[in-house]
mmCIF file of C-alpha atoms and ligand atoms in Angstrom:
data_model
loop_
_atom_site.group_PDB
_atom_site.id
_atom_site.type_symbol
_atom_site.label_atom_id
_atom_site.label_comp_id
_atom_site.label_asym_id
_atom_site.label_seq_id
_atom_site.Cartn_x
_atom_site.Cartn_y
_atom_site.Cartn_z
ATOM 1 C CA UNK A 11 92.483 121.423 98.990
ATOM 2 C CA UNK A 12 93.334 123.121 101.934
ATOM 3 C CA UNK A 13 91.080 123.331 105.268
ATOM 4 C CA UNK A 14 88.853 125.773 103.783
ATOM 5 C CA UNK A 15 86.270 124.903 100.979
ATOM 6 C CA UNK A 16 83.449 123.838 99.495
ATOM 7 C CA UNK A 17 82.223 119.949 99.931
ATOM 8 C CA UNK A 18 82.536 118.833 96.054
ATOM 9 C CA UNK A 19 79.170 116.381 96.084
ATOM 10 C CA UNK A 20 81.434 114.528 92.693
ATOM 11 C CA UNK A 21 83.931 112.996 95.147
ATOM 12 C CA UNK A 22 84.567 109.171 94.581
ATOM 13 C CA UNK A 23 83.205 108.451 98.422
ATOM 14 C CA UNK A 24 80.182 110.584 97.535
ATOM 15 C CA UNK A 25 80.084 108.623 94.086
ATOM 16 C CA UNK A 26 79.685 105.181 96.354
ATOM 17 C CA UNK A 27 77.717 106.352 98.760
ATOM 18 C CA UNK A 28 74.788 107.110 96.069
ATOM 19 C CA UNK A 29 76.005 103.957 94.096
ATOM 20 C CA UNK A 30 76.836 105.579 90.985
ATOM 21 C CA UNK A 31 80.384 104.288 91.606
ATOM 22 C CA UNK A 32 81.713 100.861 92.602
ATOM 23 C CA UNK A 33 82.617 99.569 95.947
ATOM 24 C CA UNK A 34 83.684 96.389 98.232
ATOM 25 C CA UNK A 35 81.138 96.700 100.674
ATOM 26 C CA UNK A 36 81.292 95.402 104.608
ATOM 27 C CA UNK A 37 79.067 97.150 106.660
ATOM 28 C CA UNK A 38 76.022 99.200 106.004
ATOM 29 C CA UNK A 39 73.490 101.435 107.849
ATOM 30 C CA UNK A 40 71.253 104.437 106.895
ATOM 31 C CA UNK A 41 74.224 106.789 107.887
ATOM 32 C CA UNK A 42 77.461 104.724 107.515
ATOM 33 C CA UNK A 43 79.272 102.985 104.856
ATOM 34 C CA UNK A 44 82.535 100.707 105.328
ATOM 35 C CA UNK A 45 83.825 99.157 102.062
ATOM 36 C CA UNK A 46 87.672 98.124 101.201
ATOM 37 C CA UNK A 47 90.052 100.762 100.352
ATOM 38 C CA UNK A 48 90.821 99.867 96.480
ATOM 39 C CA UNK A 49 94.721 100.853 96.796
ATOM 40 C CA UNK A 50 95.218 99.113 100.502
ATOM 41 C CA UNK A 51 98.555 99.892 102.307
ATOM 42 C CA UNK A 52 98.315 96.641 103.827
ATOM 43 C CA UNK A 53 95.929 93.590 103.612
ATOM 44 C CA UNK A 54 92.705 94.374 104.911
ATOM 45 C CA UNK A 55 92.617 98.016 104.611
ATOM 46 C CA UNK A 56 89.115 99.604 104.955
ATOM 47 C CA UNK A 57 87.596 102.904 105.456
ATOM 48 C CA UNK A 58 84.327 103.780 106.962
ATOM 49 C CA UNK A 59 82.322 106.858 105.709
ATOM 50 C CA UNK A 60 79.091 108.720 106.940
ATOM 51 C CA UNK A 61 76.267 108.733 104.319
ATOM 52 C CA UNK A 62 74.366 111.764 105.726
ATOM 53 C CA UNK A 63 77.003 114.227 105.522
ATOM 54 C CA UNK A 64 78.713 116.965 103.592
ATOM 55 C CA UNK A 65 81.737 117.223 105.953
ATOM 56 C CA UNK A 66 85.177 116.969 104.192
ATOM 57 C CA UNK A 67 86.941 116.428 107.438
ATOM 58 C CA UNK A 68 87.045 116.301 110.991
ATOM 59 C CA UNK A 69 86.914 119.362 111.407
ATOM 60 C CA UNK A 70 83.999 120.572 109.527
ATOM 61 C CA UNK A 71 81.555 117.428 110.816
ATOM 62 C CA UNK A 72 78.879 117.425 112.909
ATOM 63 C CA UNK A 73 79.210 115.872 116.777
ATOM 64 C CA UNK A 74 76.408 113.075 116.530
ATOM 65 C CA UNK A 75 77.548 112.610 113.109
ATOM 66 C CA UNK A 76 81.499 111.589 114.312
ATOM 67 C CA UNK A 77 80.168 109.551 117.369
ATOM 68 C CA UNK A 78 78.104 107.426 115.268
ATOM 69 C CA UNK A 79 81.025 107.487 112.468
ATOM 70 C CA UNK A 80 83.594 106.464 115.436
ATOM 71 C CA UNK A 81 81.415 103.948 117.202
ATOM 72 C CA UNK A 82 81.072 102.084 113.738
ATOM 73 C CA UNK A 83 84.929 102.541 112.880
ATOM 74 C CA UNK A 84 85.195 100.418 116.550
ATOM 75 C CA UNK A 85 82.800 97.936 115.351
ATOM 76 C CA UNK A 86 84.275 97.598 111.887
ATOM 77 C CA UNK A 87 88.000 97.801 113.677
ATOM 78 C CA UNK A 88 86.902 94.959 115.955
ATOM 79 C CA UNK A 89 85.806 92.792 112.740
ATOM 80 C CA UNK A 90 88.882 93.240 111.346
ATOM 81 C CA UNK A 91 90.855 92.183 114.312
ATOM 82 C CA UNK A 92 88.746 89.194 114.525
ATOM 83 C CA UNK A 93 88.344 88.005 110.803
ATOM 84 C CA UNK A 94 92.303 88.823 110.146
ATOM 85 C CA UNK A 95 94.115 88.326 113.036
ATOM 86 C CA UNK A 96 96.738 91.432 112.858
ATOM 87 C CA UNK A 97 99.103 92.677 115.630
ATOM 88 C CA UNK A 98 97.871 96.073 115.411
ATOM 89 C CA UNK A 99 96.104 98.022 113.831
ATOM 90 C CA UNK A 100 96.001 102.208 112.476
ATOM 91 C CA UNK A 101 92.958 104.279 112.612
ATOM 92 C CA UNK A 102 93.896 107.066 110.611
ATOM 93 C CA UNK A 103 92.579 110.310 109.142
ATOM 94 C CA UNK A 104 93.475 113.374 107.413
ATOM 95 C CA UNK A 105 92.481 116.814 106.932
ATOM 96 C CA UNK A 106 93.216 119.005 104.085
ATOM 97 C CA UNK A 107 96.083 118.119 101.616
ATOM 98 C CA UNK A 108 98.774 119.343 103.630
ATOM 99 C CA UNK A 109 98.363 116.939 105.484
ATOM 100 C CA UNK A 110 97.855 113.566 103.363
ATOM 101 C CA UNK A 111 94.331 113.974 102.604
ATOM 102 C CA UNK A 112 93.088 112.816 98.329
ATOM 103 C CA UNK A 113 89.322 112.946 99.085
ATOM 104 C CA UNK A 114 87.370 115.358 100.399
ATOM 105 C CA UNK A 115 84.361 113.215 101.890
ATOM 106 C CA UNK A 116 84.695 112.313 105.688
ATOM 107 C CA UNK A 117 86.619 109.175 106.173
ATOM 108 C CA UNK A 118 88.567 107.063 108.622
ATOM 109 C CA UNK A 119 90.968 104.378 107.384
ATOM 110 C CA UNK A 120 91.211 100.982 109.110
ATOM 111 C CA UNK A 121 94.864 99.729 108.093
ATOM 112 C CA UNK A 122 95.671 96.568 109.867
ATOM 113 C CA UNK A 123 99.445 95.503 110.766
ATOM 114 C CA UNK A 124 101.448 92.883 110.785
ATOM 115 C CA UNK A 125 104.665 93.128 112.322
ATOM 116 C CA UNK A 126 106.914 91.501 109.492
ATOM 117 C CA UNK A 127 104.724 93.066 106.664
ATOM 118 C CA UNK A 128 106.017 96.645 105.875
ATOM 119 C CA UNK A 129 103.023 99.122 105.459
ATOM 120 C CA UNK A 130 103.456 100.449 102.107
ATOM 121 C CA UNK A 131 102.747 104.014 101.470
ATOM 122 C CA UNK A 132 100.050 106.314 101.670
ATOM 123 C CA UNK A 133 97.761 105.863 98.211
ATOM 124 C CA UNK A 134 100.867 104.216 96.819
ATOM 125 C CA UNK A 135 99.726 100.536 97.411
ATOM 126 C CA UNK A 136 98.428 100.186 93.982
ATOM 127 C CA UNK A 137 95.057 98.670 93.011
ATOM 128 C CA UNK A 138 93.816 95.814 94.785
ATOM 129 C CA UNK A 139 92.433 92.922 92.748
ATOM 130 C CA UNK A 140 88.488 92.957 93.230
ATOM 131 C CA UNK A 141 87.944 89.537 93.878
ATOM 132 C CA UNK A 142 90.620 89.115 97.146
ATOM 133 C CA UNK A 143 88.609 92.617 98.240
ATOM 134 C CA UNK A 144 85.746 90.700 97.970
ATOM 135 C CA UNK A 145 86.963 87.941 100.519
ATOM 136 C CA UNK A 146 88.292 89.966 103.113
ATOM 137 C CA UNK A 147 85.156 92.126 102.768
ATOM 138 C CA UNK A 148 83.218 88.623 103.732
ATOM 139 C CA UNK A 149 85.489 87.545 105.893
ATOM 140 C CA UNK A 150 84.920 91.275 108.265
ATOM 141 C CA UNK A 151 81.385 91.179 107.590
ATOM 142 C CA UNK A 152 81.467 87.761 109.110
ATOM 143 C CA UNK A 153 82.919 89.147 112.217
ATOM 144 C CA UNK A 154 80.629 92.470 112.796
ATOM 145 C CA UNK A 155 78.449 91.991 115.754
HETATM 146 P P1 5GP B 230 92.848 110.103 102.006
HETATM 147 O O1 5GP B 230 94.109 110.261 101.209
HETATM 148 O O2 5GP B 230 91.851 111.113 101.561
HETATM 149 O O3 5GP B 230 93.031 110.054 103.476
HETATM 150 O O4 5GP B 230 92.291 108.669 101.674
HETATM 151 C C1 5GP B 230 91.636 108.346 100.503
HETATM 152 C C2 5GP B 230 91.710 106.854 100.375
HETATM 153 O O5 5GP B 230 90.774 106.486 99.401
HETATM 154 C C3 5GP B 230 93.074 106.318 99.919
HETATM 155 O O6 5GP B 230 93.537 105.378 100.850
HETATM 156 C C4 5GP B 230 92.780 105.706 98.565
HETATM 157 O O7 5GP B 230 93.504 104.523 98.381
HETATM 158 C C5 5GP B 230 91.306 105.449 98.617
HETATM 159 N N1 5GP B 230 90.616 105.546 97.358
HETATM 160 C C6 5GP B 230 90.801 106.467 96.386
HETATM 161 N N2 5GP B 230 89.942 106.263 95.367
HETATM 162 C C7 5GP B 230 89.200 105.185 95.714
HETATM 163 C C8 5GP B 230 88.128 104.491 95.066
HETATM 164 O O8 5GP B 230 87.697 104.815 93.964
HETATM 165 N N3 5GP B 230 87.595 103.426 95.729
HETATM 166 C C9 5GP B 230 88.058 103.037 96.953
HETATM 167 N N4 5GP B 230 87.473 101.982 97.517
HETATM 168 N N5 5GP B 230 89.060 103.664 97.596
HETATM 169 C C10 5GP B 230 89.619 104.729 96.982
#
C-alpha cells in the first residue's frame, strides 16, 4: 500500500486493539496499546499503537494523537531499558510499503540492541514463542512508571 489509501479497520493491530485477535500485552490506556511484536528482530521487541485512531501512518495521524502515542513510546522505551538492560535501542517506523511498512495501523517499534547480538531482519525474525513474550512483557510492565 502506498501513501495514499483507505484505513482497512481488518488490520491485525486493529484486530488487537478490539481483542478479536491475540496479543502480549505491556501497557494499556484508553488510547494506547503496547504489546510484543510476535516476529521480534531482537529480544524484547515491542510496538506501541494508538487505540483511537484510523491513521495508517505518520503522516495521516492526528497531532494530539502522535504526542500522546510518542510520550508513551518514551515511557514504554524507558521500561525496556530498565527491565532488559540493552546498549541501545531503535525507535522505528514506516510509512507506506515502499518503505518497509506490512500493517497499515499506526505503529512505532521498540527494538532493543545489544552490541554482540546481530538485529535480524525486518519481519524476518520468525515467530516468537508465546510464553518467553509473556516474560519480557512482565518484566517491561514491571518497569513502567
Ligand atoms: P511494519 O512492517 O508495518 O512496520 O511492522 C509490522 C510489525 O508487526 C512487524 O514487526 C511484524 O513482526 C509485526 N506483526 C505482524 N503481525 C503481527 C501479529 O499478528 N501480532 C504481533 N504482535 N505482531 C505482528
Amino acid at each position: 500500500m502506498s501513501l495514499d489509501g483507505a484505513y482497512d479497520d481488518q488490520n491485525i493491530f486493529a484486530r488487537i486493539v478490539r481483542g478479536e485477535a491475540p496479543a502480549v500485552k505491556i501497557y494499556e490506556d484508553h488510547a494506547v496499546l503496547a504489546f510484543m511484536d510476535v516476529f521480534p528482530q531482537s529480544r524484547g521487541h515491542c510496538l506501541v499503537v494508538s487505540k483511537t485512531s484510523r491513521a495508517r501512518n505518520l503522516l495521516d495521524v492526528e497531532p494530539e494523537v502522535l504526542c500522546k502515542l510518542m510520550t508513551d513510546v518514551q515511557r514504554v522505551a524507558r521500561a525496556v531499558v530498565a527491565a532488559l538492560n540493552p546498549d541501545g535501542v531503535v525507535i522505528t517506523q514506516f510509512n507506506g510499503s515502499p518503505a518497509g511498512q506490512t500493517v497499515f495501523h499506526l505503529h512505532v517499534h521498540i527494538i532493543p540492541r545489544w552490541i554482540d547480538q546481530p538485529l535480524k531482519g525486518h519481519g524476518q525474525g520468525g515467530i516468537a514463542d508465546v510464553d518467553a513474550l509473556k516474560v519480557l512483557a512482565e518484566q517491561i510492565a514491571a518497569k513502567i512508571s
